[in-house]
Short mmCIF file of C-alpha atoms and ligand atoms in Angstrom, two decimals:
data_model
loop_
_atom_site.label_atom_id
_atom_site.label_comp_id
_atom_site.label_asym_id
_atom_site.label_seq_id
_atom_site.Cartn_x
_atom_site.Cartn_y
_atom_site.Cartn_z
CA UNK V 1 0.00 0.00 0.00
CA UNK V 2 1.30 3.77 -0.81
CA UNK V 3 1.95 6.47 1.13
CA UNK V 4 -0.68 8.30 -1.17
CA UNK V 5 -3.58 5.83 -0.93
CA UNK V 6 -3.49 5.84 2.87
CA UNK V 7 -3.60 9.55 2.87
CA UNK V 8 -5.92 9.57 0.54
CA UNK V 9 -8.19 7.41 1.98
CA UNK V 10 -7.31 8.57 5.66
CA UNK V 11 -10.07 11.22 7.10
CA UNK V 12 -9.25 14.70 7.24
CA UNK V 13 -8.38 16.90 9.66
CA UNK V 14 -11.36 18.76 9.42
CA UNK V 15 -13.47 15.42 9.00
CA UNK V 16 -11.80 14.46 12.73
CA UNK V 17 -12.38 17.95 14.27
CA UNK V 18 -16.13 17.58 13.31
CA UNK V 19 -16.61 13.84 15.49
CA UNK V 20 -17.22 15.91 18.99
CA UNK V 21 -16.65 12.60 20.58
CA UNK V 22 -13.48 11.67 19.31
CA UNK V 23 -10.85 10.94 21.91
CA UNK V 24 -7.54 12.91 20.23
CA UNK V 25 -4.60 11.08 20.80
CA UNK V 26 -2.90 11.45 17.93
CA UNK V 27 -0.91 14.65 18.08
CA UNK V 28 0.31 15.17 21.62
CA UNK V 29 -1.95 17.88 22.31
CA UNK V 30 -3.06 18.40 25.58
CA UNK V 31 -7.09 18.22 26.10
CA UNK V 32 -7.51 18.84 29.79
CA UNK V 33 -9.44 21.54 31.53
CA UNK V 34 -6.44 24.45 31.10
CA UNK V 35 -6.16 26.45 33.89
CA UNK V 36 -8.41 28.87 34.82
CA UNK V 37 -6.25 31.71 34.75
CA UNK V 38 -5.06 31.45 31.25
CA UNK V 39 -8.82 31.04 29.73
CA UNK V 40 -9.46 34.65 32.00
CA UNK V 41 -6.40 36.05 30.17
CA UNK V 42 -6.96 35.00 27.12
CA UNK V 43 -10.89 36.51 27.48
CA UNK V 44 -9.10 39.54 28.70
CA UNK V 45 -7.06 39.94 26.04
CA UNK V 46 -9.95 39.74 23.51
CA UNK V 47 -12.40 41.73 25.19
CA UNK V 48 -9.62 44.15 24.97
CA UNK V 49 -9.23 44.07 21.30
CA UNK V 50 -5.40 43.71 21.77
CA UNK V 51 -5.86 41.51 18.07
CA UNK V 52 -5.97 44.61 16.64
CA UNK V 53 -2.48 45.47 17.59
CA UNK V 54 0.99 43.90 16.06
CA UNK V 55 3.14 42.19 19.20
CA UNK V 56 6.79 43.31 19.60
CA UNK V 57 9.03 41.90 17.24
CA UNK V 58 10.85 39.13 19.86
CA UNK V 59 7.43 38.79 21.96
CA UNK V 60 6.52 40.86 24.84
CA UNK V 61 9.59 41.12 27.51
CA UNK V 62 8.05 39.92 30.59
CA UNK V 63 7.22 36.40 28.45
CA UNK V 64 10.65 36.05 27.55
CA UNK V 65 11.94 36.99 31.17
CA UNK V 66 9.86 33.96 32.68
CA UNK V 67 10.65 31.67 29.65
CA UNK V 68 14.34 31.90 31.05
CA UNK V 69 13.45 31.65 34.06
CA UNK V 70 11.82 28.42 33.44
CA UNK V 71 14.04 27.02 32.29
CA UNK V 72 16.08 28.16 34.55
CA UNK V 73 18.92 30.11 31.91
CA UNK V 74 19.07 33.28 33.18
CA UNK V 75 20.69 35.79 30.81
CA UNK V 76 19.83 34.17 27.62
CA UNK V 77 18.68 35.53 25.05
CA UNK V 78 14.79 34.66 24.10
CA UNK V 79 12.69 34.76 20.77
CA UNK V 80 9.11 33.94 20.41
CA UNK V 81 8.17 32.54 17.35
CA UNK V 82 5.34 31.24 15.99
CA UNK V 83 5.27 27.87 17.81
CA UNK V 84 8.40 26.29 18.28
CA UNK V 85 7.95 24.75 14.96
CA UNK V 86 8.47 28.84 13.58
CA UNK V 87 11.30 29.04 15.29
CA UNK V 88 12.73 25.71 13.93
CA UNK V 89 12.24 26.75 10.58
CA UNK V 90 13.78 30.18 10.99
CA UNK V 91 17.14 28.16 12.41
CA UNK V 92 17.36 25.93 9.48
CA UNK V 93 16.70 28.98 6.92
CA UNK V 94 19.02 31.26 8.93
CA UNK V 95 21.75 29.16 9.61
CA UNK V 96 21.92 26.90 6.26
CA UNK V 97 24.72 28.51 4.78
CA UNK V 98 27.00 27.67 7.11
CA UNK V 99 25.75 24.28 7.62
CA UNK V 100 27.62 20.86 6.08
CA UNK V 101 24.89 18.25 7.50
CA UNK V 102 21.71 18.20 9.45
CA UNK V 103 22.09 15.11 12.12
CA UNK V 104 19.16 13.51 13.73
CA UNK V 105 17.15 10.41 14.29
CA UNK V 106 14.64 8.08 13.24
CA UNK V 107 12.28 7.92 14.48
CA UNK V 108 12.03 11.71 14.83
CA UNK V 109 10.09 14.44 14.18
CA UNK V 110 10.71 15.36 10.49
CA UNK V 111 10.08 18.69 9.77
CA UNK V 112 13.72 20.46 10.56
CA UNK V 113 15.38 17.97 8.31
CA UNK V 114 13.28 18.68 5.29
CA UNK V 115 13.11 22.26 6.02
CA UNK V 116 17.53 22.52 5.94
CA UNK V 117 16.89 20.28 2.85
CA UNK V 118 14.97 22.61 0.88
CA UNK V 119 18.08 24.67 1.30
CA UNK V 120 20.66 22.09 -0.36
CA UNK V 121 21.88 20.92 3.19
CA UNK V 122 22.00 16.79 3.51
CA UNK V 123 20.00 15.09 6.22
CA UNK V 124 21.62 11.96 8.42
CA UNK V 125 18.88 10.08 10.23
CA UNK V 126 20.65 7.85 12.45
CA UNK V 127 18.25 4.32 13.10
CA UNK V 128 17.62 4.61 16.83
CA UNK V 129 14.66 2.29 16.89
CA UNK V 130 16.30 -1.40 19.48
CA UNK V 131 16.77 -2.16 22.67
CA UNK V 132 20.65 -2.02 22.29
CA UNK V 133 20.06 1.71 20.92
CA UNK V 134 17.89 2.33 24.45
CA UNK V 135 15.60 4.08 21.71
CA UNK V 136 17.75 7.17 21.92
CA UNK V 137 21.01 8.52 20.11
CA UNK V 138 24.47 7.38 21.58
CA UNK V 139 27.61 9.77 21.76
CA UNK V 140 29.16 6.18 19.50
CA UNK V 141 26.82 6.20 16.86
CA UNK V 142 26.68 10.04 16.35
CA UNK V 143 30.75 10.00 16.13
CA UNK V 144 30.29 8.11 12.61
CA UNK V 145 28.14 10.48 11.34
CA UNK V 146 29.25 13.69 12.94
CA UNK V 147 31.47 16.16 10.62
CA UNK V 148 32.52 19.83 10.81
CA UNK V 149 29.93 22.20 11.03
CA UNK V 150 27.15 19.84 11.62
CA UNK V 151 23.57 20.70 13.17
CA UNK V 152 22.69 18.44 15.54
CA UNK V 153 18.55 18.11 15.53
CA UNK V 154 18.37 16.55 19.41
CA UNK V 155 14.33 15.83 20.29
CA UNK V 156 14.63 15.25 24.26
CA UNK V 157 12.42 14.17 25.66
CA UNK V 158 12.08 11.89 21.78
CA UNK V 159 8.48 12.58 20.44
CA UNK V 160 7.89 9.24 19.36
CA UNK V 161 9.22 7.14 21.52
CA UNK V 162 9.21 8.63 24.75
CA UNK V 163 13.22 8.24 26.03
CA UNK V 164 15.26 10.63 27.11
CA UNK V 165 18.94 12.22 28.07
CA UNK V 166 20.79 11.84 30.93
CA UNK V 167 23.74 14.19 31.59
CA UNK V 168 26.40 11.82 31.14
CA UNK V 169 24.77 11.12 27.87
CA UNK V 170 24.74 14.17 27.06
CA UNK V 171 28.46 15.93 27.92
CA UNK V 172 29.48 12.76 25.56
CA UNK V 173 27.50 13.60 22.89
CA UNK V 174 28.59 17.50 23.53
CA UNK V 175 32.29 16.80 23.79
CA UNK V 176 31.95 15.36 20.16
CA UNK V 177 29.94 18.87 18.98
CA UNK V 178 32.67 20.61 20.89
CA UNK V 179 35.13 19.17 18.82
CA UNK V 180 33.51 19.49 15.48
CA UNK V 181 32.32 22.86 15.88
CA UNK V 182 28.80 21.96 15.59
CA UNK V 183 25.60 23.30 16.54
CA UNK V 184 23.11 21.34 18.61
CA UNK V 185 18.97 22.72 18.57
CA UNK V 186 18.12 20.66 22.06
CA UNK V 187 13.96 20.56 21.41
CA UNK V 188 12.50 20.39 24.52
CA UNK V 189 8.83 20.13 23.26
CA UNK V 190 8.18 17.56 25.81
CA UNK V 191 10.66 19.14 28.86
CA UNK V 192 7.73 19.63 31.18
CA UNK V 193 6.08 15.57 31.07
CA UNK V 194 9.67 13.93 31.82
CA UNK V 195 10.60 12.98 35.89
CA UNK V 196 14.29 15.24 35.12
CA UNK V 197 15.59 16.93 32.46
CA UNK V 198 19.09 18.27 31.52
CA UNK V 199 19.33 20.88 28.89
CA UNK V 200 22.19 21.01 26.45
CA UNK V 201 22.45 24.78 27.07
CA UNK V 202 24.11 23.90 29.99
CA UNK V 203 26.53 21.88 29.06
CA UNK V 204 27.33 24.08 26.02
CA UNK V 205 26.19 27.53 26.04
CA UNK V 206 27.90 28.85 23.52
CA UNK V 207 26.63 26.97 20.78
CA UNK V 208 23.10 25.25 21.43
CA UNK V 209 19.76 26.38 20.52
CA UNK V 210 16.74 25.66 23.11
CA UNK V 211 13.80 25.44 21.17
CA UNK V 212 10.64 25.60 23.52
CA UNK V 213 6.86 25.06 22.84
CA UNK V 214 3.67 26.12 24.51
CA UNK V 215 1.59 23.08 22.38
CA UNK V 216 2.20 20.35 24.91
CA UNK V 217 2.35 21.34 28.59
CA UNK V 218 0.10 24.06 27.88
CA UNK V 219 -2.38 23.07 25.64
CA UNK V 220 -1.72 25.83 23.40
CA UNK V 221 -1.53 24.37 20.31
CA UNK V 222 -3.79 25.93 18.36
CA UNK V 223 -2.51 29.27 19.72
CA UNK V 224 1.12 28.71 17.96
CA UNK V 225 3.24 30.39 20.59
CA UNK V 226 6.85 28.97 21.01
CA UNK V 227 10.33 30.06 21.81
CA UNK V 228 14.11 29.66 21.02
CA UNK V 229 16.44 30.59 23.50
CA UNK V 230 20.28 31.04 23.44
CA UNK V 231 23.18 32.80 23.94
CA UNK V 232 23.03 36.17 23.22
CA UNK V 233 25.95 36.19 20.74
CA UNK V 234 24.44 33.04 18.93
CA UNK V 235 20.89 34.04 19.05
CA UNK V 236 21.47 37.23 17.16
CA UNK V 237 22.57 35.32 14.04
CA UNK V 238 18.20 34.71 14.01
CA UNK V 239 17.21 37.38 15.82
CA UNK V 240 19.00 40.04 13.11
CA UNK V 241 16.12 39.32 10.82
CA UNK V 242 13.24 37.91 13.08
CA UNK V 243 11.39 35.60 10.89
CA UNK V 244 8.02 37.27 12.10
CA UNK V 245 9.09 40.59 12.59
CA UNK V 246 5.51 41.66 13.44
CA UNK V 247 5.50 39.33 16.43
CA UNK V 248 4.07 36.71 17.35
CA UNK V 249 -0.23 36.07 18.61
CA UNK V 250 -0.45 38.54 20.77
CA UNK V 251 -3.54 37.26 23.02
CA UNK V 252 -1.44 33.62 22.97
CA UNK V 253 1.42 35.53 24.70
CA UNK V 254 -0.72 36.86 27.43
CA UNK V 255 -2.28 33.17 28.08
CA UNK V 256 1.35 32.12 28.11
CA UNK V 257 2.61 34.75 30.83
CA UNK V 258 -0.70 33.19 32.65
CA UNK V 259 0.41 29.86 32.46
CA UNK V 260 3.86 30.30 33.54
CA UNK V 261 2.64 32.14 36.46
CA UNK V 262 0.68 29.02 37.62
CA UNK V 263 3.08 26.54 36.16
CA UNK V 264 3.29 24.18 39.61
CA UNK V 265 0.26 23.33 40.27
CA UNK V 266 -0.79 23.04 36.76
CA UNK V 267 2.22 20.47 35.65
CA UNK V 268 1.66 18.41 39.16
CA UNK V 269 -2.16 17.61 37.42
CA UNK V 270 -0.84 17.18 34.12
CA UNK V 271 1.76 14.95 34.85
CA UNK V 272 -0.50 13.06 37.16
CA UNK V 273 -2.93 12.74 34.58
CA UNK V 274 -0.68 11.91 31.95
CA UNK V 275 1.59 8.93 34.06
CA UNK V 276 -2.29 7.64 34.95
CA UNK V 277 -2.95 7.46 31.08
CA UNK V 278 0.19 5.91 30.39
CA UNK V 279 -0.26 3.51 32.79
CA UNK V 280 -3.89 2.61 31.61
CA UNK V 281 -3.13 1.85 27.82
CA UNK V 282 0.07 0.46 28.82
CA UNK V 283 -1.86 -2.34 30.93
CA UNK V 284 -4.39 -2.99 28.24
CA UNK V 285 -1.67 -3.19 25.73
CA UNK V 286 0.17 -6.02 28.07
CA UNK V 287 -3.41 -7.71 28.55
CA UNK V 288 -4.35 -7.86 24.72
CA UNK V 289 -1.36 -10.36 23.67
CA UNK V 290 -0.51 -7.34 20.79
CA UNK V 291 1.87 -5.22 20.89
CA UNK V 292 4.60 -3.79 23.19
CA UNK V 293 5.31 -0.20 24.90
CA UNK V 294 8.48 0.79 23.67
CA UNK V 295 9.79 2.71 26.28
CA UNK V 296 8.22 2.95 30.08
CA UNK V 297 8.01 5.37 31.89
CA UNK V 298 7.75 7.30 28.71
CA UNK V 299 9.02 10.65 29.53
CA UNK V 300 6.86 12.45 26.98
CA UNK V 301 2.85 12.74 26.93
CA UNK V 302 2.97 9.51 24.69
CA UNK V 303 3.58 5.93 24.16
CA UNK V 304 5.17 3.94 21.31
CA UNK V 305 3.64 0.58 20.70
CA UNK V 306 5.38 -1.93 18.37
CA UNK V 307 2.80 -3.60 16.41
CA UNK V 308 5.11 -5.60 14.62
CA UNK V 309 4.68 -9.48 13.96
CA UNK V 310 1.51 -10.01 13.48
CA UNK V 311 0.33 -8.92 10.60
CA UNK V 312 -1.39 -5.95 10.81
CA UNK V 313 0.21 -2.41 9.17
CA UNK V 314 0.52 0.69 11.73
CA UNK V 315 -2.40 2.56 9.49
CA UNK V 316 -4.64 -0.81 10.36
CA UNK V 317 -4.17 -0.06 13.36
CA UNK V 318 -5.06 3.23 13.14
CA UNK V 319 -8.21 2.65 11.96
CA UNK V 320 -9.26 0.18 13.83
CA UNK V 321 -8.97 2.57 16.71
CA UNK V 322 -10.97 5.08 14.56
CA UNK V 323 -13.53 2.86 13.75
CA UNK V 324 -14.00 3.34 18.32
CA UNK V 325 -13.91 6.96 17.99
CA UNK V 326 -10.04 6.60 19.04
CA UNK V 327 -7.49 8.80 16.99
CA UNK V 328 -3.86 7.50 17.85
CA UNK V 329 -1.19 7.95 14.70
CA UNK V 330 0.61 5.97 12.61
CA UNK V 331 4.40 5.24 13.36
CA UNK V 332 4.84 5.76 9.24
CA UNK V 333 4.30 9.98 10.07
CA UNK V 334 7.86 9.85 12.19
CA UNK V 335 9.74 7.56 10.66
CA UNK V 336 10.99 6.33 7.41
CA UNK V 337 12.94 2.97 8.13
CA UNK V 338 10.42 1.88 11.36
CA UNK V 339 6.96 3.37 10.75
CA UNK V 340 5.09 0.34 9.96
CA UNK V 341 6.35 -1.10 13.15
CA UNK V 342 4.77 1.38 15.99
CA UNK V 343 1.87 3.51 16.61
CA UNK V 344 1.86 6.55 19.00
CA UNK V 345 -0.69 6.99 21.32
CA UNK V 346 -1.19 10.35 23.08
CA UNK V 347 -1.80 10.50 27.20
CA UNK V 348 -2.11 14.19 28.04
CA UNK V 349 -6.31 14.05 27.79
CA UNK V 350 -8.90 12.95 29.66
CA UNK V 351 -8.66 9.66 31.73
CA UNK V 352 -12.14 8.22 30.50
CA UNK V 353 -10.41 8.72 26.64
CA UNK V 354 -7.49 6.80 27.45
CA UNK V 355 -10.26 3.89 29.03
CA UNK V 356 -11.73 3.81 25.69
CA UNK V 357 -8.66 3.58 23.91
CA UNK V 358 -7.81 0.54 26.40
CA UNK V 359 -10.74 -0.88 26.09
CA UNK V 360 -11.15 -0.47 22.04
CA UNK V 361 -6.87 -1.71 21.90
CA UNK V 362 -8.59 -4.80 23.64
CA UNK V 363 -10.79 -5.81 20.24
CA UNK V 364 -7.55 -5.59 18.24
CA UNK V 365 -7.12 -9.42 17.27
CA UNK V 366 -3.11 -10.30 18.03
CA UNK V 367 -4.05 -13.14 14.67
CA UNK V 368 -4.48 -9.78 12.45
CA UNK V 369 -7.14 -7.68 11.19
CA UNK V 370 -9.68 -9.81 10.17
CA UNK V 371 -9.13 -12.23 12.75
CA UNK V 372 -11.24 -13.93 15.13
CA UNK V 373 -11.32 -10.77 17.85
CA UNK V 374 -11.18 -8.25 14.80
CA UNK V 375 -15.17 -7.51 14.98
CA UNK V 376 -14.33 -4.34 13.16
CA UNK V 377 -13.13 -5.29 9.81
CA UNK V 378 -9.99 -2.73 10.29
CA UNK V 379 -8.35 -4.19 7.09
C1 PLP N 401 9.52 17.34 18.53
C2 PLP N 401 8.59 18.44 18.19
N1 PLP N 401 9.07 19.67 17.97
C3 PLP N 401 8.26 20.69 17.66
C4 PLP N 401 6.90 20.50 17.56
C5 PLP N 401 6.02 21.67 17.18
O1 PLP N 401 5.67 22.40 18.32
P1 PLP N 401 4.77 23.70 18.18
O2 PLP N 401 3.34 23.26 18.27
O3 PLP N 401 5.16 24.55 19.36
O4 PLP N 401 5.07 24.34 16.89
C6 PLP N 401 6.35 19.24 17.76
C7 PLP N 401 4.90 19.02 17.60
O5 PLP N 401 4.39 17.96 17.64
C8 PLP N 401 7.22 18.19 18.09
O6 PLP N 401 6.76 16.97 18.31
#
């Protein structure tokens, strides 16, 4: 089966938006009650017409002042971009020139890679999908790949697959950056859903790029409100020509400044909520006799599943769990060499979603689609 004729036949996005009682766990959106205060502000900000005005080029100052303080780098520098994915594509336009190789993995999120590619700059995807790999890159694998002027495209927490970085792991992987005068962008999409996080910038100030997102721990996504953060020197290489110099949503940025100011209590629920989910599909998945969780305690607001062996393809899958009013996605969206064998299944939403997608993972015949169990001709 092609690429095209699944997406072809697949549902669109606006076809899913219109099924109110679709349980979206496809995209690692959050779907939680957000927190009161940044619904007021972003009411506030409406009622106040402040659409009608242009934001500040880099996003309003007191956003950027608690972004670094989140993350706890003082005295960087701070952009807001349109999402984090903006702010992506601005690095890999901006810096492309000077670029001899874009480095990442796969599975992985592919959007960076294609963008440096539009721009004549080759891609390595190093294979990170076994046990031996631990589902995450080693300092050993990247040294084969790893040249002068490299950009190093590091997803930690990984979006799919749910590992993530310790600090050893990562001055290794730095020393060898060092050394090649490379770049790293350290995404930290997921930062906020894994038990401790170490951030590249840390390690190597000088030359990392912190890109942050307000999509995940948030629930922002439809707002498109992101960040990338550096050092100063380094960040002025993007910030010279701002890729939306007319700023960023402006009513997004006041939910944001909301959100960070409640940040504790909200991420204690969220992360609650999310570990709960986990732990429910992760159970049925053991139960059902099909499939495997990749990586547990995933430190992202996901699982991986590997389907593989028995016979049905990750867009089956899929749509068997559509055919419950379940939206998980397709392993084939991440990852060239390993989609068919995985599907992702999102855990930031509400619990009595992830119990349907337990219980509808439970009709999933382990013989294949068709099969005995299968009463929902998924094929
Ligand atoms: C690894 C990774 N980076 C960036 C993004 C995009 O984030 P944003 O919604 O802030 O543009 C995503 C979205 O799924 C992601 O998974």
């Amino acid at each position: 089966m092609t690429t095209a004729a699944v997406t072809s036949r697949a549902p669109s996005f606006e076809a899913l938006l219109a099924r109110p009682d679709l349980a979206w766990m496809g995209q690692n959106t959050t779907h939680l009650e957000p927190p009161p205060e940044v619904v007021a502000a972003l009411l506030d900000s409406t009622r106040r017409h402040e659409f009608q005005w242009y934001a500040p080029a880099l996003g309003f100052e007191e956003l950027r002042e608690l972004i670094a303080a989140d993350l706890g780098l003082p005295g960087r520098a701070v952009m807001i971009t349109d999402g984090a994915v903006g702010g992506l594509h601005h690095i890999c336009t901006a810096l492309a020139s000077g670029l001899s190789r874009l480095i990442t993995t796969d599975p992985g999120w592919p959007w960076p890679g294609r963008f440096v590619a539009l721009e004549g700059v080759p891609v390595t995807a190093v294979g990170v999908y076994s046990d031996e790999a631990g589902y995450r890159l080693s300092a050993a694998a990247l040294a084969e790949v790893i040249e002068p002027r490299s950009l190093l495209y590091l997803i930690d927490p990984l979006n799919p697959l749910g590992s993530s970085y310790g600090r050893t792991e990562l001055e290794a992987i730095v020393a060898l950056a060092r050394a090649h005068d490379a770049i790293i962008v350290h995404d930290c999409t997921y930062r906020h859903f894994a038990d401790g996080h170490t951030l590249v910038a840390e390690l190597y100030p000088e030359a990392t790029l912190t890109t942050y997102s307000f999509s995940k721990w948030l629930g922002l996504a439809g707002l498109r409100l992101g960040a990338v953060v550096g050092d100063p020197a380094l960040l002025e290489r993007l910030t010279a020509t701002p890729s939306n110099p007319l700023g960023a949503n402006i009513c997004a940025q006041r939910a944001a400044i909301a959100g960070l100011k409640v940040k504790e209590p909200w991420l204690r629920e969220l992360r609650a909520t999310t570990r709960r989910n986990q732990r429910t599909v992760a159970a049925a998945v053991e139960r059902s006799g099909f499939g495997r969780v990749l990586v547990q305690p995933s430190q992202g607001n996901f699982l991986a599943i590997d389907i593989s062996g028995h016979g049905w393809t990750a867009d089956q899958v899929c749509a068997g769990l559509l055919d419950q009013d379940v939206f998980i996605r397709s392993g084939t969206y991440q990852s060239p060499a390993f989609g068919e064998r995985f599907v992702k299944v999102s855990t930031s939403v509400p619990p009595a979603w992830a119990d349907r997608c337990a219980a509808a993972w439970a009709t999933l015949d382990p013989a294949g689609p068709g099969g005995p169990l299968d009463q929902n001709g998924a094929s």
